[in-house]
Short mmCIF file of C-alpha atoms and ligand atoms in Angstrom, two decimals:
data_model
loop_
_atom_site.label_atom_id
_atom_site.label_comp_id
_atom_site.label_asym_id
_atom_site.label_seq_id
_atom_site.Cartn_x
_atom_site.Cartn_y
_atom_site.Cartn_z
CA MET A 1 0.00 0.00 0.00
CA VAL A 2 1.20 3.47 -0.90
CA GLY A 3 1.09 4.94 2.59
CA MET A 4 3.76 2.44 3.51
CA THR A 5 6.09 3.08 0.61
CA ARG A 6 5.92 6.86 0.36
CA ASP A 7 7.39 9.25 2.89
CA PHE A 8 4.92 12.03 3.57
CA SER A 9 6.48 15.30 4.68
CA VAL A 10 3.37 16.08 6.75
CA PRO A 11 1.77 13.52 9.12
CA GLN A 12 -1.40 12.14 7.53
CA ALA A 13 -3.78 13.37 10.21
CA ARG A 14 -6.22 16.23 10.79
CA ASN A 15 -4.91 18.62 13.42
CA LEU A 16 -6.44 21.99 14.25
CA VAL A 17 -4.50 24.55 16.29
CA THR A 18 -6.79 27.58 15.70
CA ALA A 19 -10.41 28.18 14.81
CA LEU A 20 -10.97 28.08 11.03
CA PRO A 21 -10.26 30.33 9.28
CA GLY A 22 -7.36 31.24 11.56
CA PRO A 23 -6.00 34.75 12.21
CA ARG A 24 -3.48 34.70 9.33
CA SER A 25 -6.13 33.52 6.89
CA ILE A 26 -8.45 36.27 8.06
CA ALA A 27 -5.72 38.88 7.52
CA LEU A 28 -4.99 37.54 4.04
CA GLN A 29 -8.69 37.55 3.22
CA GLU A 30 -8.86 41.28 3.96
CA ARG A 31 -6.01 41.94 1.51
CA ARG A 32 -7.56 39.63 -1.04
CA VAL A 33 -10.93 41.38 -1.04
CA ALA A 34 -9.12 44.65 -1.75
CA SER A 35 -7.03 43.26 -4.62
CA VAL A 36 -8.64 40.19 -6.24
CA SER A 37 -11.82 40.22 -8.31
CA ARG A 38 -14.75 38.81 -6.38
CA GLY A 39 -15.54 36.91 -9.59
CA ALA A 40 -12.94 34.37 -8.51
CA GLY A 41 -15.14 33.09 -5.68
CA THR A 42 -13.80 30.66 -3.07
CA LEU A 43 -15.35 27.73 -1.24
CA ALA A 44 -13.51 28.38 2.05
CA ASN A 45 -11.28 31.35 2.86
CA ILE A 46 -8.55 29.26 4.41
CA TYR A 47 -5.15 30.09 2.92
CA MET A 48 -2.86 27.17 2.27
CA GLU A 49 0.90 26.99 2.60
CA ARG A 50 1.92 23.39 1.92
CA GLY A 51 0.58 19.92 1.36
CA SER A 52 1.59 16.29 1.39
CA GLY A 53 -0.45 13.26 0.40
CA ALA A 54 -4.06 13.96 1.37
CA ILE A 55 -3.28 16.68 3.91
CA LEU A 56 -3.15 20.45 3.38
CA VAL A 57 -1.44 22.76 5.89
CA ASP A 58 -2.78 26.31 6.18
CA VAL A 59 -0.92 29.52 7.04
CA ASP A 60 -1.88 29.14 10.71
CA GLY A 61 -0.42 25.64 10.95
CA ASN A 62 -3.73 23.72 10.81
CA GLN A 63 -3.70 20.35 9.04
CA LEU A 64 -6.81 19.78 6.93
CA ILE A 65 -8.09 16.70 5.10
CA ASP A 66 -8.31 17.45 1.38
CA LEU A 67 -11.36 15.74 -0.13
CA GLY A 68 -11.25 17.82 -3.33
CA CYS A 69 -7.70 17.90 -4.71
CA GLY A 70 -8.34 21.38 -6.13
CA ILE A 71 -11.07 19.74 -8.25
CA GLY A 72 -9.38 16.48 -9.02
CA VAL A 73 -5.90 17.77 -9.82
CA THR A 74 -3.60 16.40 -7.13
CA THR A 75 -4.81 12.84 -7.63
CA ILE A 76 -1.39 11.37 -6.77
CA GLY A 77 -1.23 13.46 -3.56
CA HIS A 78 0.13 16.91 -2.80
CA ALA A 79 3.73 17.82 -3.61
CA HIS A 80 5.02 14.43 -4.69
CA PRO A 81 8.82 14.66 -4.36
CA ASP A 82 9.42 13.09 -7.80
CA VAL A 83 7.18 15.63 -9.52
CA ALA A 84 8.81 18.49 -7.62
CA ALA A 85 12.28 17.24 -8.55
CA ALA A 86 11.42 16.71 -12.23
CA ALA A 87 9.97 20.21 -12.51
CA ALA A 88 12.87 21.85 -10.65
CA GLU A 89 15.46 20.06 -12.74
CA GLN A 90 13.73 21.05 -15.97
CA ALA A 91 13.25 24.67 -14.81
CA ALA A 92 17.02 24.96 -14.31
CA LYS A 93 17.71 23.59 -17.82
CA LEU A 94 15.14 25.05 -20.21
CA THR A 95 11.75 26.64 -19.58
CA HIS A 96 10.58 27.65 -23.03
CA THR A 97 11.28 27.49 -26.73
CA LEU A 98 7.70 27.17 -28.03
CA PHE A 99 7.21 23.69 -29.46
CA THR A 100 5.96 25.13 -32.77
CA VAL A 101 9.17 27.13 -33.21
CA THR A 102 11.83 24.66 -32.06
CA PRO A 103 10.59 21.43 -30.45
CA TYR A 104 11.91 19.35 -27.50
CA GLU A 105 11.67 15.75 -26.39
CA ASN A 106 9.40 16.09 -23.29
CA TYR A 107 6.46 17.09 -25.50
CA VAL A 108 6.97 14.06 -27.75
CA ARG A 109 7.34 11.73 -24.77
CA VAL A 110 4.06 12.95 -23.22
CA ALA A 111 2.32 12.37 -26.58
CA GLU A 112 3.82 8.86 -26.72
CA LYS A 113 2.63 8.10 -23.18
CA LEU A 114 -0.86 9.45 -23.95
CA ALA A 115 -1.06 7.17 -27.01
CA GLU A 116 -0.18 4.27 -24.71
CA VAL A 117 -2.65 4.89 -21.88
CA THR A 118 -5.71 6.24 -23.74
CA PRO A 119 -8.34 3.70 -24.89
CA GLY A 120 -8.10 2.15 -28.38
CA ASP A 121 -5.25 0.30 -30.09
CA PHE A 122 -5.23 2.36 -33.28
CA GLU A 123 -2.67 4.96 -34.34
CA LYS A 124 -3.02 8.14 -32.29
CA ARG A 125 -1.81 11.73 -32.19
CA SER A 126 -1.93 14.39 -29.46
CA ILE A 127 -1.81 18.15 -29.12
CA LEU A 128 -0.76 19.71 -25.80
CA VAL A 129 -2.27 22.92 -24.46
CA ASN A 130 -2.57 24.78 -21.13
CA SER A 131 -6.02 24.21 -19.70
CA GLY A 132 -9.00 21.94 -19.88
CA ALA A 133 -11.15 24.51 -21.64
CA GLU A 134 -8.43 25.01 -24.23
CA ALA A 135 -8.32 21.24 -24.85
CA VAL A 136 -12.10 21.15 -25.36
CA GLU A 137 -11.92 24.15 -27.72
CA ASN A 138 -9.24 22.41 -29.75
CA ALA A 139 -11.26 19.19 -29.88
CA VAL A 140 -14.17 21.23 -31.29
CA LYS A 141 -11.92 22.76 -33.96
CA ILE A 142 -10.41 19.39 -34.88
CA ALA A 143 -13.81 17.64 -35.10
CA ARG A 144 -15.26 20.40 -37.26
CA LYS A 145 -12.27 20.38 -39.57
CA TYR A 146 -12.36 16.57 -39.91
CA THR A 147 -16.11 16.26 -40.50
CA GLY A 148 -16.74 19.51 -42.37
CA ARG A 149 -19.79 19.90 -40.09
CA ARG A 150 -20.57 22.69 -37.63
CA ALA A 151 -22.96 21.48 -34.94
CA ILE A 152 -21.57 20.45 -31.54
CA ALA A 153 -23.54 18.67 -28.81
CA SER A 154 -22.93 18.14 -25.11
CA LEU A 155 -25.17 16.68 -22.41
CA ASP A 156 -27.43 18.24 -19.81
CA HIS A 157 -25.50 19.01 -16.58
CA ALA A 158 -22.20 19.05 -18.52
CA PHE A 159 -19.22 21.15 -17.53
CA HIS A 160 -16.67 21.77 -20.28
CA GLY A 161 -15.03 25.05 -19.23
CA ARG A 162 -15.28 28.81 -18.86
CA THR A 163 -14.06 30.22 -22.17
CA ASN A 164 -16.71 31.61 -24.47
CA LEU A 165 -17.04 28.45 -26.58
CA THR A 166 -16.89 26.04 -23.65
CA MET A 167 -19.33 28.15 -21.59
CA ALA A 168 -21.81 27.55 -24.39
CA MET A 169 -21.21 23.79 -23.95
CA THR A 170 -21.65 24.05 -20.16
CA TYR A 171 -25.13 23.42 -18.83
CA ARG A 172 -25.97 25.60 -15.92
CA PRO A 173 -26.63 29.30 -16.32
CA TRP A 174 -25.57 30.40 -12.81
CA PRO A 175 -22.88 31.35 -11.96
CA GLU A 176 -20.80 30.24 -14.94
CA ARG A 177 -22.70 31.92 -17.78
CA SER A 178 -24.93 34.58 -16.27
CA GLY A 179 -24.54 37.90 -18.10
CA MET A 180 -21.61 36.62 -20.16
CA GLY A 181 -23.20 36.15 -23.60
CA PRO A 182 -23.56 36.27 -26.53
CA PHE A 183 -22.45 32.67 -26.99
CA PRO A 184 -21.47 30.96 -30.24
CA GLY A 185 -24.22 29.23 -32.18
CA GLU A 186 -24.65 25.62 -33.32
CA ILE A 187 -24.15 24.28 -29.78
CA TYR A 188 -26.82 21.90 -28.45
CA SER A 189 -27.51 20.34 -25.05
CA LEU A 190 -28.99 16.83 -25.06
CA PRO A 191 -30.86 14.94 -22.32
CA ILE A 192 -28.51 12.62 -20.39
CA SER A 193 -29.03 9.38 -18.47
CA TYR A 194 -29.34 10.39 -14.79
CA PRO A 195 -30.32 7.20 -12.95
CA PHE A 196 -31.37 8.90 -9.69
CA ARG A 197 -33.75 11.27 -11.50
CA ASP A 198 -34.83 9.28 -14.58
CA PRO A 199 -38.11 7.33 -14.52
CA GLU A 200 -37.78 4.24 -12.30
CA GLY A 201 -36.30 1.31 -14.24
CA MET A 202 -35.22 3.30 -17.31
CA THR A 203 -32.29 1.44 -18.90
CA GLY A 204 -29.17 2.97 -20.38
CA GLU A 205 -30.32 1.93 -23.84
CA GLU A 206 -33.70 3.64 -23.35
CA ALA A 207 -32.01 6.81 -22.14
CA ALA A 208 -29.72 6.66 -25.19
CA GLU A 209 -32.74 6.43 -27.52
CA ARG A 210 -34.13 9.57 -25.85
CA THR A 211 -30.82 11.35 -26.50
CA ILE A 212 -30.67 10.10 -30.11
CA ASP A 213 -34.26 11.18 -30.71
CA TYR A 214 -33.28 14.65 -29.57
CA ILE A 215 -30.35 14.70 -32.01
CA ASN A 216 -32.60 13.59 -34.87
CA THR A 217 -35.37 16.08 -34.13
CA HIS A 218 -33.32 19.15 -33.09
CA ILE A 219 -30.03 18.92 -35.00
CA GLY A 220 -30.00 16.16 -37.62
CA ALA A 221 -27.38 13.42 -37.34
CA THR A 222 -25.67 14.45 -40.61
CA GLU A 223 -25.19 18.02 -39.30
CA LEU A 224 -23.48 17.00 -36.05
CA ALA A 225 -19.67 17.20 -35.98
CA ALA A 226 -19.07 15.92 -32.46
CA LEU A 227 -20.74 14.69 -29.30
CA PHE A 228 -18.90 15.65 -26.10
CA VAL A 229 -19.56 13.55 -23.00
CA GLU A 230 -18.03 13.28 -19.54
CA PRO A 231 -17.80 9.56 -18.72
CA ILE A 232 -18.69 10.56 -15.16
CA GLN A 233 -19.95 14.12 -14.90
CA GLY A 234 -17.94 16.04 -12.31
CA ASP A 235 -19.29 19.54 -11.73
CA GLY A 236 -22.74 18.33 -12.85
CA GLY A 237 -22.96 16.28 -9.66
CA VAL A 238 -20.95 13.08 -10.15
CA ILE A 239 -23.62 11.72 -12.47
CA ILE A 240 -22.84 8.22 -13.75
CA PRO A 241 -25.05 7.34 -16.71
CA ALA A 242 -26.72 3.91 -16.64
CA PRO A 243 -24.84 0.91 -18.12
CA GLY A 244 -25.25 0.71 -21.89
CA TYR A 245 -25.94 4.44 -22.33
CA TYR A 246 -22.58 5.53 -23.71
CA LYS A 247 -22.15 2.26 -25.62
CA ARG A 248 -25.35 2.92 -27.58
CA LEU A 249 -24.47 6.60 -28.13
CA SER A 250 -20.99 5.73 -29.38
CA GLU A 251 -22.47 3.21 -31.85
CA PHE A 252 -24.88 5.87 -33.10
CA CYS A 253 -21.96 8.30 -33.55
CA ALA A 254 -19.91 5.71 -35.46
CA GLN A 255 -22.85 4.94 -37.77
CA ASN A 256 -23.41 8.62 -38.51
CA GLY A 257 -19.88 9.97 -38.87
CA ILE A 258 -20.08 11.93 -35.59
CA VAL A 259 -16.83 12.29 -33.61
CA PHE A 260 -17.35 10.85 -30.10
CA VAL A 261 -15.30 12.86 -27.59
CA SER A 262 -14.79 11.70 -24.02
CA ASP A 263 -13.99 14.74 -21.88
CA GLU A 264 -11.81 13.03 -19.26
CA ILE A 265 -10.47 16.24 -17.77
CA GLN A 266 -11.97 15.44 -14.35
CA ALA A 267 -12.68 11.69 -14.34
CA GLY A 268 -9.59 10.58 -16.26
CA PHE A 269 -6.02 9.96 -15.28
CA ALA A 270 -6.34 7.23 -12.64
CA ARG A 271 -9.06 8.94 -10.60
CA THR A 272 -11.66 6.20 -11.06
CA GLY A 273 -9.33 3.19 -10.96
CA THR A 274 -8.62 3.06 -14.70
CA TRP A 275 -6.50 5.42 -16.78
CA TYR A 276 -9.66 6.75 -18.46
CA ALA A 277 -13.17 6.56 -17.02
CA ILE A 278 -14.89 5.78 -20.34
CA GLU A 279 -13.31 2.32 -19.97
CA HIS A 280 -15.99 1.56 -17.32
CA HIS A 281 -18.61 1.99 -20.06
CA GLY A 282 -16.83 -0.33 -22.52
CA VAL A 283 -16.46 2.46 -25.09
CA VAL A 284 -13.47 3.47 -27.20
CA PRO A 285 -13.85 7.19 -27.98
CA ASP A 286 -12.50 8.88 -31.13
CA LEU A 287 -10.93 11.70 -29.10
CA VAL A 288 -10.22 12.18 -25.39
CA THR A 289 -9.34 15.36 -23.51
CA SER A 290 -7.01 15.19 -20.50
CA ALA A 291 -6.03 17.92 -18.05
CA LYS A 292 -6.53 18.29 -14.28
CA GLY A 293 -4.64 15.28 -12.89
CA ILE A 294 -2.13 15.00 -15.70
CA ALA A 295 0.80 16.97 -14.24
CA GLY A 296 0.31 17.08 -10.46
CA GLY A 297 -0.87 20.70 -10.53
CA PHE A 298 1.24 22.13 -13.33
CA PRO A 299 -0.83 23.59 -16.18
CA LEU A 300 -1.08 21.04 -18.96
CA ALA A 301 -3.90 19.62 -21.05
CA ALA A 302 -4.18 17.44 -24.12
CA VAL A 303 -6.38 16.25 -26.92
CA THR A 304 -5.55 12.68 -27.98
CA GLY A 305 -7.22 10.54 -30.59
CA ARG A 306 -7.40 8.79 -33.90
CA ALA A 307 -4.54 9.86 -36.17
CA GLU A 308 -6.80 10.54 -39.17
CA ILE A 309 -8.96 12.94 -37.13
CA MET A 310 -6.09 14.70 -35.34
CA ASP A 311 -4.10 15.04 -38.57
CA ALA A 312 -7.03 16.55 -40.49
CA VAL A 313 -5.85 19.96 -39.22
CA GLN A 314 -3.43 21.95 -41.38
CA PRO A 315 -0.02 22.77 -39.81
CA GLY A 316 -0.42 25.95 -37.75
CA GLY A 317 -4.16 25.37 -37.36
CA ILE A 318 -3.84 24.50 -33.67
CA GLY A 319 -1.24 25.37 -31.02
CA GLY A 320 -0.38 28.19 -28.63
CA THR A 321 2.55 29.90 -26.95
CA PHE A 322 2.77 27.96 -23.68
CA GLY A 323 1.13 24.67 -24.72
CA GLY A 324 3.06 21.65 -23.50
CA ASN A 325 5.82 23.77 -22.01
CA PRO A 326 9.01 21.97 -20.90
CA VAL A 327 8.36 22.21 -17.14
CA SER A 328 4.72 21.05 -17.25
CA THR A 329 5.61 18.13 -19.51
CA ALA A 330 8.51 17.14 -17.22
CA ALA A 331 6.03 17.11 -14.32
CA ALA A 332 3.57 15.04 -16.38
CA LEU A 333 6.22 12.45 -17.19
CA ALA A 334 6.91 12.11 -13.47
CA VAL A 335 3.16 11.70 -12.81
CA PHE A 336 2.92 8.89 -15.40
CA ASP A 337 5.83 7.22 -13.69
CA VAL A 338 4.40 7.59 -10.16
CA ILE A 339 1.01 6.18 -11.20
CA GLU A 340 2.69 3.11 -12.67
CA ARG A 341 5.40 2.58 -10.04
CA GLU A 342 3.13 3.11 -7.02
CA GLY A 343 0.20 1.19 -8.49
CA LEU A 344 -2.21 4.12 -8.20
CA LEU A 345 -4.96 2.59 -10.37
CA ALA A 346 -5.26 -0.10 -7.70
CA GLU A 347 -5.09 2.59 -5.00
CA ALA A 348 -8.11 4.35 -6.56
CA GLN A 349 -9.96 1.01 -6.42
CA ARG A 350 -8.95 0.67 -2.75
CA VAL A 351 -10.37 4.16 -2.05
CA GLU A 352 -13.63 3.19 -3.81
CA LYS A 353 -14.01 0.14 -1.54
CA ALA A 354 -13.19 2.19 1.55
CA LEU A 355 -15.70 4.91 0.61
CA TRP A 356 -18.51 2.43 -0.11
CA ALA A 357 -17.80 0.71 3.21
CA ARG A 358 -17.79 3.98 5.13
CA ILE A 359 -20.43 6.19 3.43
CA GLY A 360 -22.35 3.75 1.22
CA ASP A 361 -25.26 3.57 3.70
CA TRP A 362 -25.75 7.32 4.13
CA ALA A 363 -28.99 7.33 2.11
CA GLU A 364 -30.45 4.81 4.57
CA ARG A 365 -29.08 6.55 7.66
CA PHE A 366 -29.74 10.21 6.87
CA PRO A 367 -33.11 11.40 5.48
CA VAL A 368 -31.38 14.39 3.83
CA VAL A 369 -29.25 12.07 1.66
CA GLY A 370 -31.05 10.97 -1.51
CA ASP A 371 -28.29 9.10 -3.26
CA VAL A 372 -24.65 8.07 -2.85
CA ARG A 373 -22.81 7.22 -6.07
CA GLY A 374 -19.22 6.97 -7.21
CA LYS A 375 -16.36 5.21 -8.86
CA GLY A 376 -12.76 5.10 -7.67
CA ALA A 377 -11.92 8.27 -5.73
CA MET A 378 -14.84 10.25 -7.23
CA PHE A 379 -18.07 10.22 -5.20
CA GLY A 380 -21.23 12.31 -5.08
CA VAL A 381 -23.73 12.55 -2.24
CA GLU A 382 -26.97 14.11 -3.49
CA LEU A 383 -28.86 16.01 -0.80
CA VAL A 384 -32.66 16.25 -0.91
CA HIS A 385 -35.53 17.47 1.21
CA PRO A 386 -36.35 14.46 3.40
CA GLY A 387 -38.93 12.14 1.92
CA THR A 388 -38.67 13.70 -1.57
CA LYS A 389 -36.18 13.98 -4.42
CA LYS A 390 -36.31 17.77 -4.33
CA GLN A 391 -32.78 19.20 -4.43
CA ASN A 392 -31.54 20.69 -1.17
CA PRO A 393 -28.85 23.34 -1.73
CA GLU A 394 -29.36 24.80 1.79
CA ALA A 395 -28.36 21.45 3.27
CA LEU A 396 -25.24 21.36 1.10
CA ARG A 397 -24.26 24.83 2.28
CA ALA A 398 -24.65 23.72 5.89
CA VAL A 399 -22.56 20.58 5.32
CA LEU A 400 -19.79 22.51 3.57
CA LEU A 401 -19.66 25.15 6.31
CA HIS A 402 -19.46 22.52 9.04
CA ALA A 403 -16.83 20.50 7.17
CA THR A 404 -14.56 23.40 6.26
CA SER A 405 -14.83 24.88 9.79
CA ASN A 406 -13.66 21.54 11.13
CA GLY A 407 -10.73 20.93 8.82
CA VAL A 408 -12.30 18.89 6.03
CA ILE A 409 -12.39 20.29 2.48
CA PRO A 410 -14.92 18.59 0.18
CA LEU A 411 -16.42 20.16 -2.97
CA ASP A 412 -19.86 21.27 -4.09
CA ALA A 413 -21.42 20.15 -7.36
CA GLY A 414 -24.64 19.75 -9.27
CA SER A 415 -26.87 21.93 -11.42
CA TRP A 416 -28.88 22.76 -8.27
CA ASP A 417 -25.80 23.02 -5.97
CA SER A 418 -27.07 20.09 -3.98
CA VAL A 419 -24.38 17.42 -4.45
CA LEU A 420 -21.50 16.97 -2.02
CA ARG A 421 -18.52 15.93 -4.13
CA ILE A 422 -15.79 13.82 -2.55
CA MET A 423 -12.62 13.54 -4.65
CA PRO A 424 -9.61 12.82 -2.44
CA SER A 425 -6.16 11.82 -3.51
CA VAL A 426 -5.95 8.11 -4.26
CA VAL A 427 -3.28 7.83 -1.53
CA ILE A 428 -5.71 8.87 1.23
CA SER A 429 -5.70 6.39 4.11
CA GLU A 430 -8.71 4.55 5.53
CA GLU A 431 -8.14 6.45 8.81
CA LEU A 432 -8.48 9.83 7.08
CA ILE A 433 -11.59 8.69 5.19
CA ASP A 434 -13.11 7.60 8.50
CA ASP A 435 -12.23 10.86 10.26
CA ALA A 436 -13.52 13.05 7.40
CA ALA A 437 -16.73 11.00 7.11
CA SER A 438 -17.35 11.44 10.87
CA VAL A 439 -17.12 15.22 10.51
CA ILE A 440 -19.57 15.24 7.58
CA GLU A 441 -21.93 12.92 9.48
CA GLU A 442 -22.14 15.44 12.36
CA ALA A 443 -23.65 17.90 9.88
CA LEU A 444 -25.91 15.36 8.13
CA ALA A 445 -27.33 14.26 11.50
CA THR A 446 -28.59 17.79 12.25
CA LEU A 447 -30.35 18.14 8.89
CA GLY A 448 -33.23 16.01 8.99
C1 LIG B 1 -12.40 21.39 -15.20
C2 LIG B 1 -13.02 20.85 -16.42
C3 LIG B 1 -12.88 21.50 -17.66
C4 LIG B 1 -12.16 22.82 -17.79
O1 LIG B 1 -10.83 22.74 -17.41
P1 LIG B 1 -10.02 24.10 -17.05
O2 LIG B 1 -8.61 23.62 -16.89
O3 LIG B 1 -10.62 24.63 -15.78
O4 LIG B 1 -10.20 25.01 -18.19
C5 LIG B 1 -13.43 20.89 -18.77
N1 LIG B 1 -14.08 19.72 -18.68
C6 LIG B 1 -14.23 19.07 -17.52
C7 LIG B 1 -14.95 17.77 -17.49
C8 LIG B 1 -13.72 19.61 -16.34
O5 LIG B 1 -13.92 19.00 -15.16
#
């Protein structure tokens, strides 16, 4: 087990030495309000100084349990020494040439590794960029160029980013899109399979027919360039479509010349116990996007997929100044290595078992919990008004306030802000899961 092989620079335990936020955090918050746009909202105004494994240490010396990984980024744990060393070594050698001016090996090696770990045993190509949204934007450009079609579809409750194009592919109006339009045209949102909220007994295949019917009646299959899906929706509320749903949709896409894109920015890269989460659905996508967990916190993202699709773009048609920069790619190569050497796919499966064992009965024990769902180290707890399925955002706010005030940092999610999202590092111990769950249970017990 990882906890035994890795030396953590911070003890893996929650330890509070002040009230939260502490005095230094409060002082920093005053400066921040006077200097940082309020548009960059924060979940908890606790300022962090260091981290190791699944523990964050704040500026007042409190040790907090990280159940969010900065939205699924530090999957391998905070500040892995190999990643830090790889980045530092590269930073001292070469930080920039721009790959499209004069290239370097790290970029090629990351593309080679991506070809190896992404689903499908066909010839592949990659492009490296800086952020998830930029990867999605590039996937849109590539799919349009390849198909000669313009329409793009994503699913209800999707999150694909905050740039103008990806905002249009993102489902919920508030706060991501409100007042930010106009948005680009030819973007469609399709009904998804949402087992907790679909009619009782609806199968994945039936939900797929509903989605396909929407394509046929609102877009036209021959007009659609690409369908973007999250194999497990993250910001949408950790929604896992029913078995068979994506399989049927991917067959429909193949039959109709539509590029099937798995946006793996949140669920991919070892988080759910496989390299890519679409593997759980038995689907081989045409293109995948990677970002968040790929480089241990350094900015890097990628589009990877079938060579004939990726190479449809003319030289110079995609790229960017910082994309795949030498330091981020060095960090990513270290992350690939750590996942393989420390067996982190198996660790994510261990975390899944531990979470089911510890929180799997919350819907039976707490009336405010409607549903617990998850895969690997990616879980959602949907909060409802007791006795109904009506979304309960007030309860989520209360749970988050109690958790963050007591040194546990989970995430919010869901189109109604009513899903508690739990996405720890895959190296989190059973003891930390137990301790964090106990804190959350204190809040759930008062709610209903
Ligand atoms: C976070 C996220 C994005 C956007 O990534 P950024 O790096 O924030 O631009 C896109 N798709 C999914 C599924 C994500 O979770």
